[in-house]
Structure formats: C-alpha cells, structure tokens
Amino acid sequence: MYLTVLKSALRQRSVYRVQRIQGHMMSSKASSEVLLERVGNAGVITLNRPKALNALNLNMIRHIYPQLKKWEEDSETDIVIIKGVGGKAFCAGGDIRAVTDAGKAGGPLAQDFFREEYILNNTIGTYKKPYVALIDGITMGGGVGLSVHGQFRVATEKTVFAMPETAIGLFPDVGGGFFLPRLRGKMGLFLALTGFRLKGRDVQRVGVATHFVQSDKVVALEKDLEDLTSPSVRDVADVLNSYQEQSTLDAEKPFVLQEHVQAIDRLFDARSVERILENLQKDGSAFAQKQAEILSKMSPTSLKLTFRQLQLGASLNLQEVLMMEYRLSQACMRGHDFYEGVRAVLIDKDQSPKWKPSNLAEVTEQYMDESFSSLGDKDLKL
C-alpha cells in the first residue's frame, strides 16, 4: 500500500515537473519573441521574430502590455522606445495565420487576439510618458497599431507603410478608423481602400510618422534617447528634430503621390464605395483606371465596411473607434471573406480569392448594420 502511494506521488511529481518545464519553455519562447529591458532611463521593447518579420502574436501582446503599465508608474523609467530586429521590418502585421486557424475552429484566439491587441493600442494612445516607435522597415497592420498612436514615430528610408487589409477580407483595424480619416484630405480613405504602400520620407509627409531619420543614425539616436533624464515631450522632440536635420537622404525627392493629391481628394470624395468607383471609371486618367482596377480585386464586403468605419471614425475618439473595430473584427470572424482572403494571399498564394458576395451591390445594408451593432456583454471594454 505504502509503495503504491509512493509511486503515485512520484508519478504526480514527475508530471508536475514536466508541466513546469513545458510552462517555462512556453514562457521563454514568448519572452524571447519580445525583449523587454531597462536601458539607462528608457524602457526598451524589442520585437524579436525576424524570420516572421516581427509579426505580433498574442504571447507578445501579453508580455508588452503589463510591462508598459509597469513602466508608466515606475519613477525610474522616463521614456519608452519600441523597435524591431532583423533589418527588414519593424512589425509586418499581426499573426493572421493563427487567428484564421482559431476562427475556423471556433477557438477563443479569434476573440482574445483582437481584444487584447486593441487594449494594447489604447494603452499606447493614452500613454503618460514619451513613447518613441522606431519604424525602421516594414510597418503594416499590427505594426501600425504598435506605433501610430504613440507620441513619436520615426521613419527611415527602409520604412514601408501600408494598411493592406481589404485584400484579405479584413479592414484597416488597430485604430485605423481613428488616424486614417484625420490625414490630409481623402488620403486616409485612399490608403485604406487601396492598400497603397508608402515608403521612407513619404510616411512622414502624410503624417503617419512624426520624424524621418536615416537608418544609419538610428542606433545613435536610440542611445541619446536612453540617456535623457526626466525628459519632457519637448526634450524628446528636440533630440528627434536634431537627428532629422542631419538626415538629408531623399530630401529632394517629391512625394510619390504629389501629382495625384488633388485627384485623390476629388475622386474619393463620395457618399459610397460605388460612387468612388464610378468617379474613377469616368475620370479616364491612367491613375484613376489603375485605382479602379485595384479596388475591383478587393473584398467588396471589406471595402464597404472600411468606408463606413472611416466615415464614423472621423467623429469618434480612439476608445470609441477601437470598440467599433472590435465589433467589426468579430463580424469578419463570422463571415467568409477573411478566411478566403488569407487562403488566397498567404496560404495558397494563388492571389485569386473568391469573394462572397462577389460584388458591392450584394453587400446588404442589413449585413452592414449587423456588423457595426453591439455585441452586448462581449463588447470591448477599455
């Protein structure tokens, strides 16, 4: 009897040890995907998934969020800096593949990922201390959410910014409904619907970045920021401005959309996506024809959701926008186009999604209203 009890206890201890080791391994993996450290007077967040272009997953969110809250109250942390490793990307987006798999299986990640990501976006948008995002490389989707709501966003010649969600049956989330309609003229709507990519200085020129600094100066810039003691927002701005003044690369190159700004404001000034397409088709210019062709390939449902998202978001605060976007995220999880878009663009890569419905006319007002309607006790709470 005693031996039986002893064996059982040893077995339980063995199982417990294995569980602890597994838990530690999971924790180590998550913590190695994002590095959190104090350097000088700065809290430094390093996105550390270079092979995945630093794509943001739920484990990373769950490490970043509590640390941000802790640093916000820590008297010895004066500033927060966020950056990516690998030289190619700051953060190329969210871990969409995992969300897709969870959504298909009815798993909780399809709710948890968006909820916790948006809570993190709001924390960045309301942060009490200077927050500097070094967006050196690809910055899309979830990477935009980690940077654009902070006080300072530093682009380099390697920065590639886009919100390409309409191509995968989603919408420009992570607070896109807040910052995009606040860009000059109809630029935000144009970027949201077409997924147009902006590079280098142009990211600052439209207002997504606050500063432009050459990539080879970023390490020195980061050190100067880390050495600041109890800096005001003005102090941080002064350092960034000084580095910007030293960065003359591409200064003479005109804004990539310069000759089309007036056309964008005119053609995208409409009461519906259908009217925008009519404007583009009637215009006859090569630029307008190209945009019409691009929009014809996007999810009709996504285009309509995005148009209304930005219309409403123009008069909402960030918290209200994120609550709205959480409702939209769950509508997309219930629908067809998100899974089909991910399949066509990211999995099979045939670039031939079969959208349902396949045209704008079949996306009903009833569906739209349902997508924006309250989720009751499942609504996002900030």
Short mmCIF file of C-alpha atoms in Angstrom, two decimals, residues 46-346:
data_model
loop_
_atom_site.label_atom_id
_atom_site.label_comp_id
_atom_site.label_asym_id
_atom_site.label_seq_id
_atom_site.Cartn_x
_atom_site.Cartn_y
_atom_site.Cartn_z
CA THR A 46 12.42 44.86 -28.96
CA LEU A 47 10.24 42.80 -31.29
CA ASN A 48 12.34 39.68 -31.84
CA ARG A 49 10.77 37.48 -34.53
CA PRO A 50 12.95 38.42 -37.51
CA LYS A 51 12.06 35.31 -39.56
CA ALA A 52 8.37 36.26 -39.23
CA LEU A 53 9.17 39.95 -39.92
CA ASN A 54 8.40 40.58 -36.23
CA ALA A 55 4.71 39.77 -36.71
CA LEU A 56 2.78 40.35 -33.50
CA ASN A 57 1.23 37.36 -31.74
CA LEU A 58 -0.84 37.02 -28.58
CA ASN A 59 2.08 35.95 -26.39
CA MET A 60 3.99 39.08 -27.38
CA ILE A 61 0.96 41.26 -26.60
CA ARG A 62 0.67 39.58 -23.20
CA HIS A 63 4.29 40.44 -22.40
CA ILE A 64 4.25 44.01 -23.74
CA TYR A 65 1.01 45.20 -22.12
CA PRO A 66 1.80 44.58 -18.41
CA GLN A 67 5.35 45.90 -18.86
CA LEU A 68 4.06 49.12 -20.41
CA LYS A 69 1.69 49.60 -17.47
CA LYS A 70 4.52 48.93 -15.03
CA TRP A 71 6.90 51.39 -16.72
CA GLU A 72 4.19 54.02 -16.81
CA GLU A 73 4.12 54.05 -13.00
CA ASP A 74 7.87 53.47 -12.48
CA SER A 75 9.65 56.65 -11.35
CA GLU A 76 12.96 55.43 -12.80
CA THR A 77 11.60 54.92 -16.34
CA ASP A 78 11.32 58.21 -18.20
CA ILE A 79 10.66 57.13 -21.78
CA VAL A 80 9.63 54.02 -23.77
CA ILE A 81 11.25 53.01 -27.06
CA ILE A 82 9.92 50.24 -29.31
CA LYS A 83 11.88 48.73 -32.22
CA GLY A 84 12.23 45.56 -34.28
CA VAL A 85 15.24 43.37 -35.12
CA GLY A 86 16.45 41.83 -38.36
CA GLY A 87 16.85 44.90 -40.54
CA LYS A 88 13.79 44.21 -42.70
CA ALA A 89 10.78 45.01 -40.57
CA PHE A 90 9.61 46.92 -37.55
CA CYS A 91 6.49 44.73 -37.48
CA ALA A 92 4.84 43.45 -40.67
CA GLY A 93 1.46 42.83 -39.03
CA GLY A 94 -0.41 40.53 -36.72
CA ASP A 95 -0.18 36.74 -36.61
CA ILE A 96 -3.08 36.36 -39.04
CA ARG A 97 -2.49 32.67 -39.79
CA ALA A 98 -3.02 31.73 -36.13
CA VAL A 99 -6.16 33.88 -35.90
CA THR A 100 -7.50 32.27 -39.09
CA ASP A 101 -6.99 28.76 -37.73
CA ALA A 102 -8.66 29.70 -34.44
CA GLY A 103 -11.58 31.39 -36.19
CA LYS A 104 -12.24 28.30 -38.33
CA ALA A 105 -12.15 26.06 -35.28
CA GLY A 106 -14.23 28.40 -33.13
CA GLY A 107 -11.27 28.86 -30.78
CA PRO A 108 -11.01 31.74 -28.30
CA LEU A 109 -7.95 33.26 -30.01
CA ALA A 110 -10.26 34.85 -32.60
CA GLN A 111 -11.72 36.96 -29.79
CA ASP A 112 -8.72 37.21 -27.47
CA PHE A 113 -6.19 38.37 -30.06
CA PHE A 114 -8.23 41.34 -31.28
CA ARG A 115 -9.45 42.27 -27.80
CA GLU A 116 -6.00 42.28 -26.21
CA GLU A 117 -4.34 43.89 -29.24
CA TYR A 118 -6.84 46.77 -29.19
CA ILE A 119 -6.42 47.22 -25.42
CA LEU A 120 -2.66 47.50 -26.07
CA ASN A 121 -3.27 50.02 -28.89
CA ASN A 122 -5.34 52.13 -26.50
CA THR A 123 -2.63 51.93 -23.81
CA ILE A 124 -0.11 53.31 -26.33
CA GLY A 125 -2.55 56.02 -27.42
CA THR A 126 -3.11 57.22 -23.85
CA TYR A 127 0.44 56.69 -22.52
CA LYS A 128 1.57 59.24 -19.92
CA LYS A 129 5.27 59.11 -20.80
CA PRO A 130 7.05 59.81 -24.11
CA TYR A 131 6.67 56.78 -26.41
CA VAL A 132 9.00 56.52 -29.42
CA ALA A 133 8.46 53.94 -32.17
CA LEU A 134 11.47 53.37 -34.44
CA ILE A 135 9.63 52.12 -37.54
CA ASP A 136 12.77 51.15 -39.47
CA GLY A 137 11.46 48.67 -42.07
CA ILE A 138 8.10 47.14 -42.98
CA THR A 139 5.32 48.57 -40.80
CA MET A 140 1.87 47.22 -41.61
CA GLY A 141 -1.32 46.20 -39.81
CA GLY A 142 -0.46 45.26 -36.23
CA GLY A 143 2.87 47.10 -36.54
CA VAL A 144 0.96 50.29 -37.28
CA GLY A 145 -1.07 49.70 -34.12
CA LEU A 146 2.13 49.45 -32.06
CA SER A 147 3.44 52.76 -33.39
CA VAL A 148 0.95 55.22 -34.88
CA HIS A 149 -0.91 56.05 -31.64
CA GLY A 150 2.32 56.87 -29.78
CA GLN A 151 3.62 60.42 -29.48
CA PHE A 152 6.64 59.88 -31.76
CA ARG A 153 7.04 57.69 -34.85
CA VAL A 154 10.42 57.73 -36.57
CA ALA A 155 10.51 56.56 -40.20
CA THR A 156 13.69 55.78 -42.14
CA GLU A 157 14.44 55.20 -45.83
CA LYS A 158 13.69 51.50 -45.15
CA THR A 159 10.16 52.13 -43.84
CA VAL A 160 7.32 50.63 -45.86
CA PHE A 161 3.88 51.57 -44.51
CA ALA A 162 0.58 50.10 -45.66
CA MET A 163 -2.82 49.00 -44.39
CA PRO A 164 -3.48 46.17 -46.89
CA GLU A 165 -6.41 44.56 -45.10
CA THR A 166 -9.10 44.94 -47.79
CA ALA A 167 -7.07 42.46 -49.89
CA ILE A 168 -7.56 39.73 -47.25
CA GLY A 169 -11.21 40.31 -46.39
CA LEU A 170 -10.49 42.39 -43.29
CA PHE A 171 -10.44 46.18 -42.69
CA PRO A 172 -7.70 48.61 -41.54
CA ASP A 173 -8.08 47.98 -37.82
CA VAL A 174 -5.81 48.70 -34.80
CA GLY A 175 -7.33 52.19 -34.68
CA GLY A 176 -7.23 52.79 -38.44
CA GLY A 177 -10.70 54.26 -38.13
CA PHE A 178 -9.18 56.95 -35.90
CA PHE A 179 -5.93 58.01 -37.58
CA LEU A 180 -6.76 57.46 -41.26
CA PRO A 181 -9.69 59.91 -41.55
CA ARG A 182 -7.52 62.51 -39.80
CA LEU A 183 -4.88 62.50 -42.54
CA ARG A 184 -4.99 65.36 -45.04
CA GLY A 185 -7.98 65.42 -47.42
CA LYS A 186 -9.05 61.98 -48.66
CA MET A 187 -5.57 60.47 -48.31
CA GLY A 188 -6.58 58.20 -45.42
CA LEU A 189 -9.58 56.80 -47.29
CA PHE A 190 -7.43 56.24 -50.38
CA LEU A 191 -4.79 54.35 -48.34
CA ALA A 192 -7.45 52.34 -46.51
CA LEU A 193 -9.35 51.17 -49.59
CA THR A 194 -6.42 50.54 -51.94
CA GLY A 195 -3.72 49.35 -49.51
CA PHE A 196 -1.26 51.70 -51.28
CA ARG A 197 2.30 51.41 -49.95
CA LEU A 198 4.20 54.47 -48.78
CA LYS A 199 7.95 54.40 -48.33
CA GLY A 200 10.63 56.37 -46.48
CA ARG A 201 10.06 60.13 -46.21
CA ASP A 202 6.58 59.79 -47.68
CA VAL A 203 5.44 58.06 -44.48
CA GLN A 204 6.26 61.28 -42.63
CA ARG A 205 4.91 63.51 -45.38
CA VAL A 206 1.39 62.10 -44.99
CA GLY A 207 1.56 62.35 -41.18
CA VAL A 208 1.85 58.65 -40.25
CA ALA A 209 5.41 59.27 -38.96
CA THR A 210 6.35 62.35 -36.96
CA HIS A 211 10.04 62.30 -37.98
CA PHE A 212 12.41 60.99 -40.64
CA VAL A 213 15.89 59.83 -39.63
CA GLN A 214 18.36 57.94 -41.80
CA SER A 215 18.68 54.28 -40.86
CA ASP A 216 22.42 54.53 -40.16
CA LYS A 217 21.71 57.16 -37.48
CA VAL A 218 19.07 55.19 -35.57
CA VAL A 219 21.47 53.43 -33.18
CA ALA A 220 23.00 56.77 -32.10
CA LEU A 221 19.52 58.29 -31.83
CA GLU A 222 18.36 55.47 -29.59
CA LYS A 223 21.36 55.91 -27.28
CA ASP A 224 20.73 59.65 -26.97
CA LEU A 225 17.09 58.97 -26.10
CA GLU A 226 18.09 56.37 -23.49
CA ASP A 227 20.45 58.89 -21.86
CA LEU A 228 17.74 61.52 -21.33
CA THR A 229 16.85 62.16 -17.70
CA SER A 230 13.24 63.02 -16.86
CA PRO A 231 12.66 64.39 -20.36
CA SER A 232 9.64 66.44 -21.26
CA VAL A 233 7.88 65.82 -24.57
CA ARG A 234 9.73 68.92 -25.82
CA ASP A 235 13.12 67.42 -24.83
CA VAL A 236 12.40 64.24 -26.80
CA ALA A 237 11.18 66.27 -29.78
CA ASP A 238 14.39 68.33 -29.71
CA VAL A 239 16.56 65.19 -29.95
CA LEU A 240 14.44 63.80 -32.79
CA ASN A 241 14.45 67.13 -34.60
CA SER A 242 18.24 67.36 -34.40
CA TYR A 243 18.63 63.91 -35.98
CA GLN A 244 16.06 64.76 -38.62
CA GLU A 245 18.04 67.88 -39.55
CA GLN A 246 21.13 65.70 -40.11
CA SER A 247 19.18 63.31 -42.36
CA THR A 248 19.21 64.70 -45.89
CA LEU A 249 18.71 61.44 -47.80
CA ASP A 250 15.89 61.68 -50.39
CA ALA A 251 15.02 65.20 -49.21
CA GLU A 252 14.81 66.40 -52.81
CA LYS A 253 12.59 63.54 -53.98
CA PRO A 254 8.97 64.70 -54.38
CA PHE A 255 6.13 62.99 -52.54
CA VAL A 256 5.23 59.86 -54.53
CA LEU A 257 1.57 60.91 -54.84
CA GLN A 258 2.23 64.62 -55.27
CA GLU A 259 0.75 64.89 -58.76
CA HIS A 260 -2.31 62.86 -57.70
CA VAL A 261 -3.25 64.55 -54.39
CA GLN A 262 -5.94 66.76 -55.92
CA ALA A 263 -7.32 63.84 -57.95
CA ILE A 264 -7.50 61.66 -54.82
CA ASP A 265 -9.39 64.39 -52.95
CA ARG A 266 -11.82 64.76 -55.82
CA LEU A 267 -12.32 61.12 -56.84
CA PHE A 268 -12.57 59.70 -53.31
CA ASP A 269 -14.98 62.42 -52.13
CA ALA A 270 -18.19 60.39 -52.43
CA ARG A 271 -21.07 59.03 -50.37
CA SER A 272 -20.30 55.36 -51.09
CA VAL A 273 -17.70 52.99 -52.47
CA GLU A 274 -19.89 52.55 -55.55
CA ARG A 275 -19.74 56.31 -56.22
CA ILE A 276 -15.95 56.27 -55.81
CA LEU A 277 -15.70 53.50 -58.42
CA GLU A 278 -17.99 55.47 -60.74
CA ASN A 279 -15.76 58.53 -60.30
CA LEU A 280 -12.64 56.51 -61.08
CA GLN A 281 -14.14 54.85 -64.15
CA LYS A 282 -15.47 58.12 -65.56
CA ASP A 283 -12.24 60.01 -64.95
CA GLY A 284 -10.31 58.28 -67.69
CA SER A 285 -6.80 59.07 -66.39
CA ALA A 286 -4.25 56.26 -66.11
CA PHE A 287 -4.05 56.84 -62.34
CA ALA A 288 -7.86 56.59 -61.91
CA GLN A 289 -8.06 53.46 -64.08
CA LYS A 290 -5.34 51.79 -62.02
CA GLN A 291 -7.14 52.54 -58.74
CA ALA A 292 -10.42 51.19 -60.17
CA GLU A 293 -8.62 48.00 -61.16
CA ILE A 294 -7.10 47.65 -57.68
CA LEU A 295 -10.47 48.16 -55.95
CA SER A 296 -12.10 45.58 -58.24
CA LYS A 297 -9.79 42.93 -56.74
CA MET A 298 -10.55 43.75 -53.11
CA SER A 299 -13.24 42.13 -50.98
CA PRO A 300 -16.48 44.05 -51.69
CA THR A 301 -17.55 43.45 -48.10
CA SER A 302 -14.25 44.81 -46.77
CA LEU A 303 -14.48 47.90 -48.96
CA LYS A 304 -17.93 48.74 -47.63
CA LEU A 305 -17.01 48.03 -44.00
CA THR A 306 -13.88 50.19 -44.36
CA PHE A 307 -15.74 53.08 -45.96
CA ARG A 308 -18.28 53.22 -43.13
CA GLN A 309 -15.57 52.61 -40.49
CA LEU A 310 -13.68 55.74 -41.60
CA GLN A 311 -16.86 57.78 -42.05
CA LEU A 312 -17.89 57.08 -38.45
CA GLY A 313 -14.35 57.15 -37.05
CA ALA A 314 -13.80 60.73 -38.19
CA SER A 315 -16.00 61.96 -35.31
CA LEU A 316 -15.12 59.33 -32.66
CA ASN A 317 -12.29 59.23 -30.13
CA LEU A 318 -9.74 56.41 -30.13
CA GLN A 319 -11.57 54.38 -27.49
CA GLU A 320 -14.86 54.57 -29.40
CA VAL A 321 -13.11 53.60 -32.64
CA LEU A 322 -11.46 50.56 -31.06
CA MET A 323 -14.80 49.42 -29.63
CA MET A 324 -16.33 49.77 -33.10
CA GLU A 325 -13.44 47.91 -34.70
CA TYR A 326 -13.72 45.03 -32.24
CA ARG A 327 -17.33 44.56 -33.38
CA LEU A 328 -16.14 44.59 -37.00
CA SER A 329 -13.36 42.09 -36.25
CA GLN A 330 -15.89 39.63 -34.89
CA ALA A 331 -18.18 40.17 -37.88
CA CYS A 332 -15.22 39.26 -40.11
CA MET A 333 -14.54 36.16 -37.98
CA ARG A 334 -18.17 35.07 -38.54
CA GLY A 335 -18.01 35.73 -42.27
CA HIS A 336 -16.42 34.18 -45.37
CA ASP A 337 -14.06 36.69 -46.96
CA PHE A 338 -11.40 36.85 -44.24
CA TYR A 339 -10.68 33.11 -44.45
CA GLU A 340 -10.80 33.17 -48.24
CA GLY A 341 -8.51 36.20 -48.41
CA VAL A 342 -5.92 34.65 -46.11
CA ARG A 343 -6.08 31.44 -48.14
CA ALA A 344 -5.55 33.25 -51.46
CA VAL A 345 -2.88 35.71 -50.32
CA LEU A 346 -0.98 33.97 -47.51
#
